[in-house]
Short mmCIF file of C-alpha atoms in Angstrom, two decimals:
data_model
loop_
_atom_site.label_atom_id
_atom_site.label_comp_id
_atom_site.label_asym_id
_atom_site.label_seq_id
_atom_site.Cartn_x
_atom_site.Cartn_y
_atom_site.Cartn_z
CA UNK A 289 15.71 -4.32 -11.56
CA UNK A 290 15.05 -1.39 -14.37
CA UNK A 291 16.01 1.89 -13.65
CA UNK A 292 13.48 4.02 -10.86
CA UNK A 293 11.68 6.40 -12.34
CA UNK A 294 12.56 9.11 -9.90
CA UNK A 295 12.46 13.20 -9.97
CA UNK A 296 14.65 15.56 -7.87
CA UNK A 297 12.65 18.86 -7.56
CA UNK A 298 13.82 21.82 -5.37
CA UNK A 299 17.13 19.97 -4.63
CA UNK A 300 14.61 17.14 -2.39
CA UNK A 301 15.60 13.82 -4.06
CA UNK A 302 13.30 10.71 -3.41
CA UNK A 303 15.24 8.19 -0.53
CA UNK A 304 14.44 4.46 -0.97
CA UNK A 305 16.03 1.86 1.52
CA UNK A 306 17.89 -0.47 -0.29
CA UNK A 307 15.16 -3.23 1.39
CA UNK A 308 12.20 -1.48 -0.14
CA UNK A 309 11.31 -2.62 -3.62
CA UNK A 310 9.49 0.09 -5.93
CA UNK A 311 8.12 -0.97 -9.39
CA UNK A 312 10.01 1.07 -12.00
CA UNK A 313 7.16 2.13 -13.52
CA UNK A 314 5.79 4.18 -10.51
CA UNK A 315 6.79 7.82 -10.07
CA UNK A 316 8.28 9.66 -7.08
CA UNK A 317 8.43 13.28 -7.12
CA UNK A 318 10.70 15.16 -4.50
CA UNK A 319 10.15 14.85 -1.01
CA UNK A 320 9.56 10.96 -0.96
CA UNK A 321 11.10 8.99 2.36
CA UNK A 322 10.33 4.97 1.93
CA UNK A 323 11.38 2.63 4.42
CA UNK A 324 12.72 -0.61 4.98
CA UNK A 325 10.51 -3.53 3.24
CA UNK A 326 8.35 -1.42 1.89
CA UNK A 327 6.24 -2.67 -1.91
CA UNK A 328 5.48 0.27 -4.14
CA UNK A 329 3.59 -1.27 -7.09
CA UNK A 330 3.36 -0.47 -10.68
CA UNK A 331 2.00 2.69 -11.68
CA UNK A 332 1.93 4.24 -8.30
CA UNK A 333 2.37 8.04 -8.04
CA UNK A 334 4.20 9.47 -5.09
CA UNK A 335 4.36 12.94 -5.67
CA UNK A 336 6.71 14.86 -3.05
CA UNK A 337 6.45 18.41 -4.96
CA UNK A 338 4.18 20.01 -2.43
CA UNK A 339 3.95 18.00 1.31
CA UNK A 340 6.19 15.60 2.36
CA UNK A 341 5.55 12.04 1.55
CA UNK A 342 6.69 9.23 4.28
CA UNK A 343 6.63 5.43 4.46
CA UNK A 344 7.49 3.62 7.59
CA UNK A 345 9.09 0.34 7.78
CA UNK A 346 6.96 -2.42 5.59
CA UNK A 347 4.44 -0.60 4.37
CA UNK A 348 2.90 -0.91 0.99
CA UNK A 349 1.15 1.01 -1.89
CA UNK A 350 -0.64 -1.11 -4.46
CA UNK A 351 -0.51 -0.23 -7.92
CA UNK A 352 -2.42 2.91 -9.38
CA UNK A 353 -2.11 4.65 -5.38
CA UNK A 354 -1.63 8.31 -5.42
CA UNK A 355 -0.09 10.06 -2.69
CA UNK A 356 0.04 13.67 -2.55
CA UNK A 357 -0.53 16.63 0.19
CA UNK A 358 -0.69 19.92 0.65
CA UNK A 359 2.40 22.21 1.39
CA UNK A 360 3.37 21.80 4.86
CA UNK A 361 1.65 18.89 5.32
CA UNK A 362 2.92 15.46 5.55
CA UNK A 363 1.34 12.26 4.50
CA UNK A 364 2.40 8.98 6.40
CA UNK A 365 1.68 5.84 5.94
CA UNK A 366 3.07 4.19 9.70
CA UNK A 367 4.47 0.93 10.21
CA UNK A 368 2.82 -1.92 7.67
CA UNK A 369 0.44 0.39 6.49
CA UNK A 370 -1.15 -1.09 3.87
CA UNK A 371 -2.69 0.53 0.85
CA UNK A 372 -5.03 -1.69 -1.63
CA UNK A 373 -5.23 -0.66 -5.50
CA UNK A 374 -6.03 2.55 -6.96
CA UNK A 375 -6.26 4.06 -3.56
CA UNK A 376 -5.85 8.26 -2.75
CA UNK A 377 -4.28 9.58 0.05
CA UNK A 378 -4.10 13.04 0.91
CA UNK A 379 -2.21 14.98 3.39
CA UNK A 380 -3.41 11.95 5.67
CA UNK A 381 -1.90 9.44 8.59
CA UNK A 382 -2.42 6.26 8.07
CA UNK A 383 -1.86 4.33 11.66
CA UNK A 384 0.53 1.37 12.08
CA UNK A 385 -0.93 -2.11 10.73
CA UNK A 386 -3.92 -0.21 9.04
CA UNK A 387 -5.46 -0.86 6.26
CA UNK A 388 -6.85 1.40 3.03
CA UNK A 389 -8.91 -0.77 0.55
CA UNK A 390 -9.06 -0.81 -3.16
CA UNK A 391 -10.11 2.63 -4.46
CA UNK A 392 -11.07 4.28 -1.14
CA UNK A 393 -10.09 8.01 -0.67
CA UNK A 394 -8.72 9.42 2.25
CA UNK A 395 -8.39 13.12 2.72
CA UNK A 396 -6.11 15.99 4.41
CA UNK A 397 -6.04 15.99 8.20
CA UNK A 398 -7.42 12.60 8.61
CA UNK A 399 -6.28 9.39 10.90
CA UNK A 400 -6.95 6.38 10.11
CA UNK A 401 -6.32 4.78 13.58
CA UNK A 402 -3.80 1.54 14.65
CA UNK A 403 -4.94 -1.70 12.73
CA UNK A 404 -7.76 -0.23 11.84
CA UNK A 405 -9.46 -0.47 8.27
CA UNK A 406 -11.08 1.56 5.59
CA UNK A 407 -13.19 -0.11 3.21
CA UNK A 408 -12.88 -0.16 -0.52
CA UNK A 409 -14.30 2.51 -2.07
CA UNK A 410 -15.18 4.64 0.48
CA UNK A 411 -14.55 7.93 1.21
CA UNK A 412 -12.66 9.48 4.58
CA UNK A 413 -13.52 13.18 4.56
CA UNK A 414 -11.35 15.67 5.53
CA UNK A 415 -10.26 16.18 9.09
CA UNK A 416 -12.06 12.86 10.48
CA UNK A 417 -10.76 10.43 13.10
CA UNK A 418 -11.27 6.33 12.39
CA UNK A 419 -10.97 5.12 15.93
CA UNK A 420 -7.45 2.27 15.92
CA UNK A 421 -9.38 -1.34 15.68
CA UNK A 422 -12.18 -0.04 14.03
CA UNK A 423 -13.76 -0.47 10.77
CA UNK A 424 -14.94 2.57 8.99
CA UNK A 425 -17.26 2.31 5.46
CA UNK A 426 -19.48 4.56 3.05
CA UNK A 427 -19.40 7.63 0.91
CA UNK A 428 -18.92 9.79 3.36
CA UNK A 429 -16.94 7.11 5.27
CA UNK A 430 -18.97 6.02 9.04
CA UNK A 431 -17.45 3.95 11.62
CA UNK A 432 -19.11 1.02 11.41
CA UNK A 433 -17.98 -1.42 14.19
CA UNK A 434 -15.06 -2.85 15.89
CA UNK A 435 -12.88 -5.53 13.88
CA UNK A 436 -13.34 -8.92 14.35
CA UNK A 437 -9.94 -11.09 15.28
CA UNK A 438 -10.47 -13.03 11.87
CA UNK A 439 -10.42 -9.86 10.31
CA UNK A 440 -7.44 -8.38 12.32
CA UNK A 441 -5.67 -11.70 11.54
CA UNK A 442 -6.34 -11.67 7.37
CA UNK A 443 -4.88 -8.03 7.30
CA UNK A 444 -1.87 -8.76 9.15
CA UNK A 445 -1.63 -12.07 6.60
CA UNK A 446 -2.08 -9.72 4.00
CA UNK A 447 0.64 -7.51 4.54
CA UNK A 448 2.93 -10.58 5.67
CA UNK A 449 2.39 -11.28 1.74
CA UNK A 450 3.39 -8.21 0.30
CA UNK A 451 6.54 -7.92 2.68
CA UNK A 452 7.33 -11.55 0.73
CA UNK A 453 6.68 -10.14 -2.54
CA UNK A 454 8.99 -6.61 -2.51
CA UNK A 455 11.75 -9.71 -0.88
CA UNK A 456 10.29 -11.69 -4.50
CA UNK A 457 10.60 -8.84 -6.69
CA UNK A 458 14.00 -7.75 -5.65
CA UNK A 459 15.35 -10.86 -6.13
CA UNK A 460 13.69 -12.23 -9.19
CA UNK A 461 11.59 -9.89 -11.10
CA UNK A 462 12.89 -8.90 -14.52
CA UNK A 463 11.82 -7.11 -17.28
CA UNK A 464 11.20 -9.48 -20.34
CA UNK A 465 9.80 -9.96 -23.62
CA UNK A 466 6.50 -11.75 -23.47
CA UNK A 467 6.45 -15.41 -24.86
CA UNK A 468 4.43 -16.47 -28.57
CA UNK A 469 2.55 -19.30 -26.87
CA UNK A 470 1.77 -20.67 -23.45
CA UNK A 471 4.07 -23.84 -22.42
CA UNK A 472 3.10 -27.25 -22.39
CA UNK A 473 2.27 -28.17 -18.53
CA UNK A 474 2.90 -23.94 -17.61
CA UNK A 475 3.25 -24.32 -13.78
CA UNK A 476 1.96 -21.98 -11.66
CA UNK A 477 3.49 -19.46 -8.83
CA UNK A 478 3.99 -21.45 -5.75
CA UNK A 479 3.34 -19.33 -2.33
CA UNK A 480 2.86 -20.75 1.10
CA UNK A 481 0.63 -18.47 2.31
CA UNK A 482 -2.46 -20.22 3.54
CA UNK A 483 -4.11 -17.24 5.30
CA UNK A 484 -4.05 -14.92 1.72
CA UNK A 485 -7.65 -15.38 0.75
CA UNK A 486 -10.70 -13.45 0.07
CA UNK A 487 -12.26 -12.79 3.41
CA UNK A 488 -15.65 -14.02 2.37
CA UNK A 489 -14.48 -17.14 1.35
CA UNK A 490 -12.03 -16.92 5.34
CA UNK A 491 -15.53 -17.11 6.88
CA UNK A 492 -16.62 -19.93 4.81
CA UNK A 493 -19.71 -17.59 2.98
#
């Protein structure tokens, strides 16, 4: 794997388990703690400069997350957390087995509860509770219902498939130089991972 691209700032240095994998082209500032198992994709920002930033045991941050808090304040991400693309979270907890989805924002003082799940593209406002099991949507975010078991099952499939691909990337992903033209018979990436699927398509709409 390329070298991190990591910054030490007020003597804090980032700490990475050895089990986590974290793209080399994301950036972690400071006070950064990152777990065992843990994905940090490409492009991700964890900056550590002001609040402490903390990743429990398998979590993952898709690419283009930023993470970042207030001083004093510590953001968390708990035990397979998992945070979808281009997500923001500030000064936040995220509960164990929750999810964030693509793009939502999630704000300073807020808990997103146990296995519960945010949306894409919505927006938690500062200070607000998202009940664990629950399902919370809308700009400002609302707590819509309680998850279903389907849905309960696809995110912990989810995460299951990102805890296989930080194992993936630390043992086979390089960086490369691209090839001139695609192969004759090109095969394609073999996963057995028969729950990883849109939900829509899960519940057969």
């Amino acid at each position: 794997m390329s070298e991190l691209t990591v910054y030490a700032i007020d003597g804090l240095t980032p700490v990475v388990h050895p089990d986590a994998y974290v793209h080399p082209s994301a950036v972690l500032i400071g006070d950064v703690i990152i777990g065992a198992r843990c994905y940090i994709g490409p492009c991700a920002c964890l900056r550590g400069d002001f609040g402490r930033l903390i990743l429990h045991d398998g979590a993952n941050v898709q690419d283009t997350c930023v993470l970042h808090g207030f001083p004093g304040a510590d953001t968390v991400i708990e035990e397979d957390g998992h945070i979808g693309h281009g997500a923001v979270l500030h000064g936040c907890r995220i509960g164990r087995n929750a999810l964030v989805g693509m793009n939502a924002v999630v704000m300073d003082e807020a808990v997103v509860g146990e296995s519960a799940i945010v949306a894409a593209s919505a927006f938690v406002k500062a200070g607000m509770e998202i009940p664990p099991g629950m399902l919370a949507a809308g700009v400002p975010a609302k707590v819509v219902r309680p998850l279903s078991e389907l849905e309960r099952q696809w995110k912990r499939d989810g995460t299951a498939c990102y805890h296989d691909l930080a194992r993936r990337s630390l043992a086979s992903l390089t960086a490369t130089a691209p090839l001139r033209e695609m192969e004759a018979n090109r095969p394609r990436i073999q996963l057995d991972l028969p729950g990883v699927a849109p939900l829509k398509v899960k519940k057969g709409g």
